């Protein structure tokens, strides 16, 4: 995939286009500020024990520890606080992917929210960090929800 920094991206709200480089620049600055090293992108992960799979946006190293970054685009308003942006499923997703990829819950995971509405002078970026304890609790929630979903859908993963 070739990166063209001048490529225009149309945003339905606020009905204007922006250059891809604005988003790339904000993300790059955030990575550098936090001293995060990207290890891999678009990583397919499979958990054979429970029978789920997914695609990890980014595996990365932060403070010498591996973890997962999940990008989210969202419509934000200036009054929105980062802690209010995650849905219940967001830390569950990171926890489930972590268990599938690393076979354990890492010491950190992060959801990075990129605004599609607050873009002037550059897109707003908000990060919500998750510690191991929070991810472990969310993995438990994910497994319980997944088990219920399998029962409702009569889903029996093959091994």
mmCIF file of C-alpha atoms in Angstrom:
data_model
loop_
_atom_site.group_PDB
_atom_site.id
_atom_site.type_symbol
_atom_site.label_atom_id
_atom_site.label_comp_id
_atom_site.label_asym_id
_atom_site.label_seq_id
_atom_site.Cartn_x
_atom_site.Cartn_y
_atom_site.Cartn_z
ATOM 1 C CA UNK A 1 0.000 0.000 0.000
ATOM 2 C CA UNK A 2 1.562 3.284 -1.096
ATOM 3 C CA UNK A 3 1.248 6.247 1.226
ATOM 4 C CA UNK A 4 0.381 9.505 -0.485
ATOM 5 C CA UNK A 5 0.515 12.357 2.071
ATOM 6 C CA UNK A 6 -1.444 14.634 -0.253
ATOM 7 C CA UNK A 7 -4.319 12.186 -0.709
ATOM 8 C CA UNK A 8 -7.575 13.842 0.292
ATOM 9 C CA UNK A 9 -9.995 12.017 2.595
ATOM 10 C CA UNK A 10 -13.612 13.162 2.627
ATOM 11 C CA UNK A 11 -15.169 13.433 6.076
ATOM 12 C CA UNK A 12 -18.966 13.383 6.095
ATOM 13 C CA UNK A 13 -18.950 15.432 9.269
ATOM 14 C CA UNK A 14 -17.886 18.279 9.120
ATOM 15 C CA UNK A 15 -18.316 17.872 5.347
ATOM 16 C CA UNK A 16 -14.818 18.708 4.247
ATOM 17 C CA UNK A 17 -11.737 16.920 3.086
ATOM 18 C CA UNK A 18 -8.384 16.700 4.808
ATOM 19 C CA UNK A 19 -5.026 15.366 3.747
ATOM 20 C CA UNK A 20 -4.072 11.922 5.016
ATOM 21 C CA UNK A 21 -0.790 13.428 6.209
ATOM 22 C CA UNK A 22 -2.650 15.320 8.958
ATOM 23 C CA UNK A 23 -3.689 12.037 10.600
ATOM 24 C CA UNK A 24 -0.324 10.372 9.975
ATOM 25 C CA UNK A 25 1.490 13.351 11.492
ATOM 26 C CA UNK A 26 -0.628 13.360 14.655
ATOM 27 C CA UNK A 27 -0.188 9.608 15.129
ATOM 28 C CA UNK A 28 3.562 9.785 14.482
ATOM 29 C CA UNK A 29 3.957 12.605 16.996
ATOM 30 C CA UNK A 30 1.998 10.616 19.605
ATOM 31 C CA UNK A 31 4.151 7.522 19.032
ATOM 32 C CA UNK A 32 7.356 9.541 19.339
ATOM 33 C CA UNK A 33 6.169 11.464 22.426
ATOM 34 C CA UNK A 34 5.333 8.192 24.182
ATOM 35 C CA UNK A 35 8.473 6.391 22.955
ATOM 36 C CA UNK A 36 6.397 3.585 21.460
ATOM 37 C CA UNK A 37 8.094 1.219 19.037
ATOM 38 C CA UNK A 38 5.792 -0.451 16.507
ATOM 39 C CA UNK A 39 6.586 -4.151 16.188
ATOM 40 C CA UNK A 40 3.964 -5.237 13.659
ATOM 41 C CA UNK A 41 0.718 -4.129 12.035
ATOM 42 C CA UNK A 42 -2.430 -5.914 10.853
ATOM 43 C CA UNK A 43 -1.592 -9.100 12.771
ATOM 44 C CA UNK A 44 -4.045 -11.983 12.508
ATOM 45 C CA UNK A 45 -4.513 -13.714 15.846
ATOM 46 C CA UNK A 46 -6.341 -16.953 16.709
ATOM 47 C CA UNK A 47 -7.340 -18.371 20.074
ATOM 48 C CA UNK A 48 -7.822 -22.111 19.521
ATOM 49 C CA UNK A 49 -8.902 -22.745 23.110
ATOM 50 C CA UNK A 50 -12.091 -20.682 22.783
ATOM 51 C CA UNK A 51 -12.425 -20.499 19.003
ATOM 52 C CA UNK A 52 -12.163 -16.808 18.163
ATOM 53 C CA UNK A 53 -9.898 -14.811 15.896
ATOM 54 C CA UNK A 54 -9.281 -11.232 14.888
ATOM 55 C CA UNK A 55 -6.901 -8.739 13.372
ATOM 56 C CA UNK A 56 -4.720 -6.621 15.637
ATOM 57 C CA UNK A 57 -4.070 -3.068 14.422
ATOM 58 C CA UNK A 58 -0.642 -2.741 16.045
ATOM 59 C CA UNK A 59 1.615 -4.764 18.299
ATOM 60 C CA UNK A 60 4.126 -2.479 19.939
ATOM 61 C CA UNK A 61 6.713 -2.125 22.677
ATOM 62 C CA UNK A 62 6.253 0.486 25.390
ATOM 63 C CA UNK A 63 8.686 0.785 28.302
ATOM 64 C CA UNK A 64 10.219 -2.519 27.231
ATOM 65 C CA UNK A 65 6.903 -4.398 27.378
ATOM 66 C CA UNK A 66 4.848 -5.740 24.453
ATOM 67 C CA UNK A 67 1.241 -4.637 24.083
ATOM 68 C CA UNK A 68 -1.513 -3.814 21.638
ATOM 69 C CA UNK A 69 -2.695 -0.517 20.169
ATOM 70 C CA UNK A 70 -6.139 -0.365 18.619
ATOM 71 C CA UNK A 71 -7.017 2.623 16.412
ATOM 72 C CA UNK A 72 -10.561 3.978 16.478
ATOM 73 C CA UNK A 73 -12.061 6.830 14.483
ATOM 74 C CA UNK A 74 -14.787 8.733 16.248
ATOM 75 C CA UNK A 75 -16.873 11.876 16.125
ATOM 76 C CA UNK A 76 -15.806 13.994 19.080
ATOM 77 C CA UNK A 77 -16.907 17.257 20.585
ATOM 78 C CA UNK A 78 -14.597 19.621 22.481
ATOM 79 C CA UNK A 79 -16.224 18.684 25.789
ATOM 80 C CA UNK A 80 -15.612 14.931 25.309
ATOM 81 C CA UNK A 81 -13.097 13.470 27.758
ATOM 82 C CA UNK A 82 -10.839 10.590 26.742
ATOM 83 C CA UNK A 83 -12.137 8.398 29.565
ATOM 84 C CA UNK A 84 -15.667 8.702 28.144
ATOM 85 C CA UNK A 85 -14.757 7.591 24.614
ATOM 86 C CA UNK A 86 -14.288 3.815 25.041
ATOM 87 C CA UNK A 87 -17.191 1.450 24.590
ATOM 88 C CA UNK A 88 -17.322 -1.506 26.991
ATOM 89 C CA UNK A 89 -16.078 -3.752 24.205
ATOM 90 C CA UNK A 90 -12.895 -1.774 23.477
ATOM 91 C CA UNK A 91 -10.719 -3.044 26.374
ATOM 92 C CA UNK A 92 -12.330 -6.479 25.936
ATOM 93 C CA UNK A 93 -11.124 -6.539 22.328
ATOM 94 C CA UNK A 94 -7.574 -5.632 23.320
ATOM 95 C CA UNK A 95 -7.597 -8.259 26.087
ATOM 96 C CA UNK A 96 -8.941 -10.983 23.783
ATOM 97 C CA UNK A 97 -6.452 -10.176 21.042
ATOM 98 C CA UNK A 98 -3.619 -10.068 23.583
ATOM 99 C CA UNK A 99 -4.485 -13.505 24.914
ATOM 100 C CA UNK A 100 -4.655 -14.880 21.371
ATOM 101 C CA UNK A 101 -1.398 -13.220 20.260
ATOM 102 C CA UNK A 102 0.804 -13.423 23.360
ATOM 103 C CA UNK A 103 -1.002 -16.257 25.221
ATOM 104 C CA UNK A 104 -1.132 -13.904 28.201
ATOM 105 C CA UNK A 105 -2.461 -10.511 29.176
ATOM 106 C CA UNK A 106 0.263 -7.870 28.723
ATOM 107 C CA UNK A 107 1.081 -5.093 31.170
ATOM 108 C CA UNK A 108 -0.575 -2.526 28.878
ATOM 109 C CA UNK A 109 -2.921 -1.959 25.965
ATOM 110 C CA UNK A 110 -4.150 1.259 24.391
ATOM 111 C CA UNK A 111 -7.120 2.518 22.400
ATOM 112 C CA UNK A 112 -6.229 5.550 20.299
ATOM 113 C CA UNK A 113 -9.194 7.641 19.182
ATOM 114 C CA UNK A 114 -8.802 9.868 16.126
ATOM 115 C CA UNK A 115 -11.497 12.464 15.695
ATOM 116 C CA UNK A 116 -13.233 12.850 12.357
ATOM 117 C CA UNK A 117 -14.959 16.042 13.498
ATOM 118 C CA UNK A 118 -12.318 17.989 15.447
ATOM 119 C CA UNK A 119 -9.715 18.416 12.732
ATOM 120 C CA UNK A 120 -8.583 22.054 12.812
ATOM 121 C CA UNK A 121 -5.713 22.791 12.891
ATOM 122 C CA UNK A 122 -5.041 19.026 13.068
ATOM 123 C CA UNK A 123 -7.094 15.968 14.059
ATOM 124 C CA UNK A 124 -7.714 15.448 17.764
ATOM 125 C CA UNK A 125 -6.072 12.321 19.160
ATOM 126 C CA UNK A 126 -7.081 10.879 22.530
ATOM 127 C CA UNK A 127 -5.466 7.775 24.012
ATOM 128 C CA UNK A 128 -6.939 5.564 26.706
ATOM 129 C CA UNK A 129 -4.418 3.261 28.361
ATOM 130 C CA UNK A 130 -5.336 -0.024 30.012
ATOM 131 C CA UNK A 131 -3.231 -1.756 32.682
ATOM 132 C CA UNK A 132 -2.911 -5.528 33.147
ATOM 133 C CA UNK A 133 -5.477 -5.712 35.957
ATOM 134 C CA UNK A 134 -8.108 -3.910 33.887
ATOM 135 C CA UNK A 135 -7.351 -6.045 30.827
ATOM 136 C CA UNK A 136 -7.605 -9.246 32.885
ATOM 137 C CA UNK A 137 -11.048 -8.216 34.158
ATOM 138 C CA UNK A 138 -12.103 -7.356 30.616
ATOM 139 C CA UNK A 139 -10.831 -10.680 29.272
ATOM 140 C CA UNK A 140 -13.098 -12.423 31.770
ATOM 141 C CA UNK A 141 -16.037 -10.279 30.568
ATOM 142 C CA UNK A 142 -15.175 -11.053 26.938
ATOM 143 C CA UNK A 143 -15.076 -14.825 27.526
ATOM 144 C CA UNK A 144 -18.418 -14.787 29.373
ATOM 145 C CA UNK A 145 -20.011 -12.715 26.612
ATOM 146 C CA UNK A 146 -18.477 -14.898 23.907
ATOM 147 C CA UNK A 147 -19.696 -18.097 25.589
ATOM 148 C CA UNK A 148 -23.234 -16.664 25.717
ATOM 149 C CA UNK A 149 -22.984 -15.584 22.057
ATOM 150 C CA UNK A 150 -21.840 -19.100 21.063
ATOM 151 C CA UNK A 151 -24.834 -20.571 22.892
ATOM 152 C CA UNK A 152 -27.335 -18.161 21.298
ATOM 153 C CA UNK A 153 -25.865 -18.613 17.803
ATOM 154 C CA UNK A 154 -25.251 -22.348 18.274
ATOM 155 C CA UNK A 155 -21.671 -21.702 17.206
ATOM 156 C CA UNK A 156 -19.266 -24.599 17.662
ATOM 157 C CA UNK A 157 -15.774 -23.659 16.537
ATOM 158 C CA UNK A 158 -13.786 -26.433 14.891
ATOM 159 C CA UNK A 159 -10.289 -27.103 16.093
#
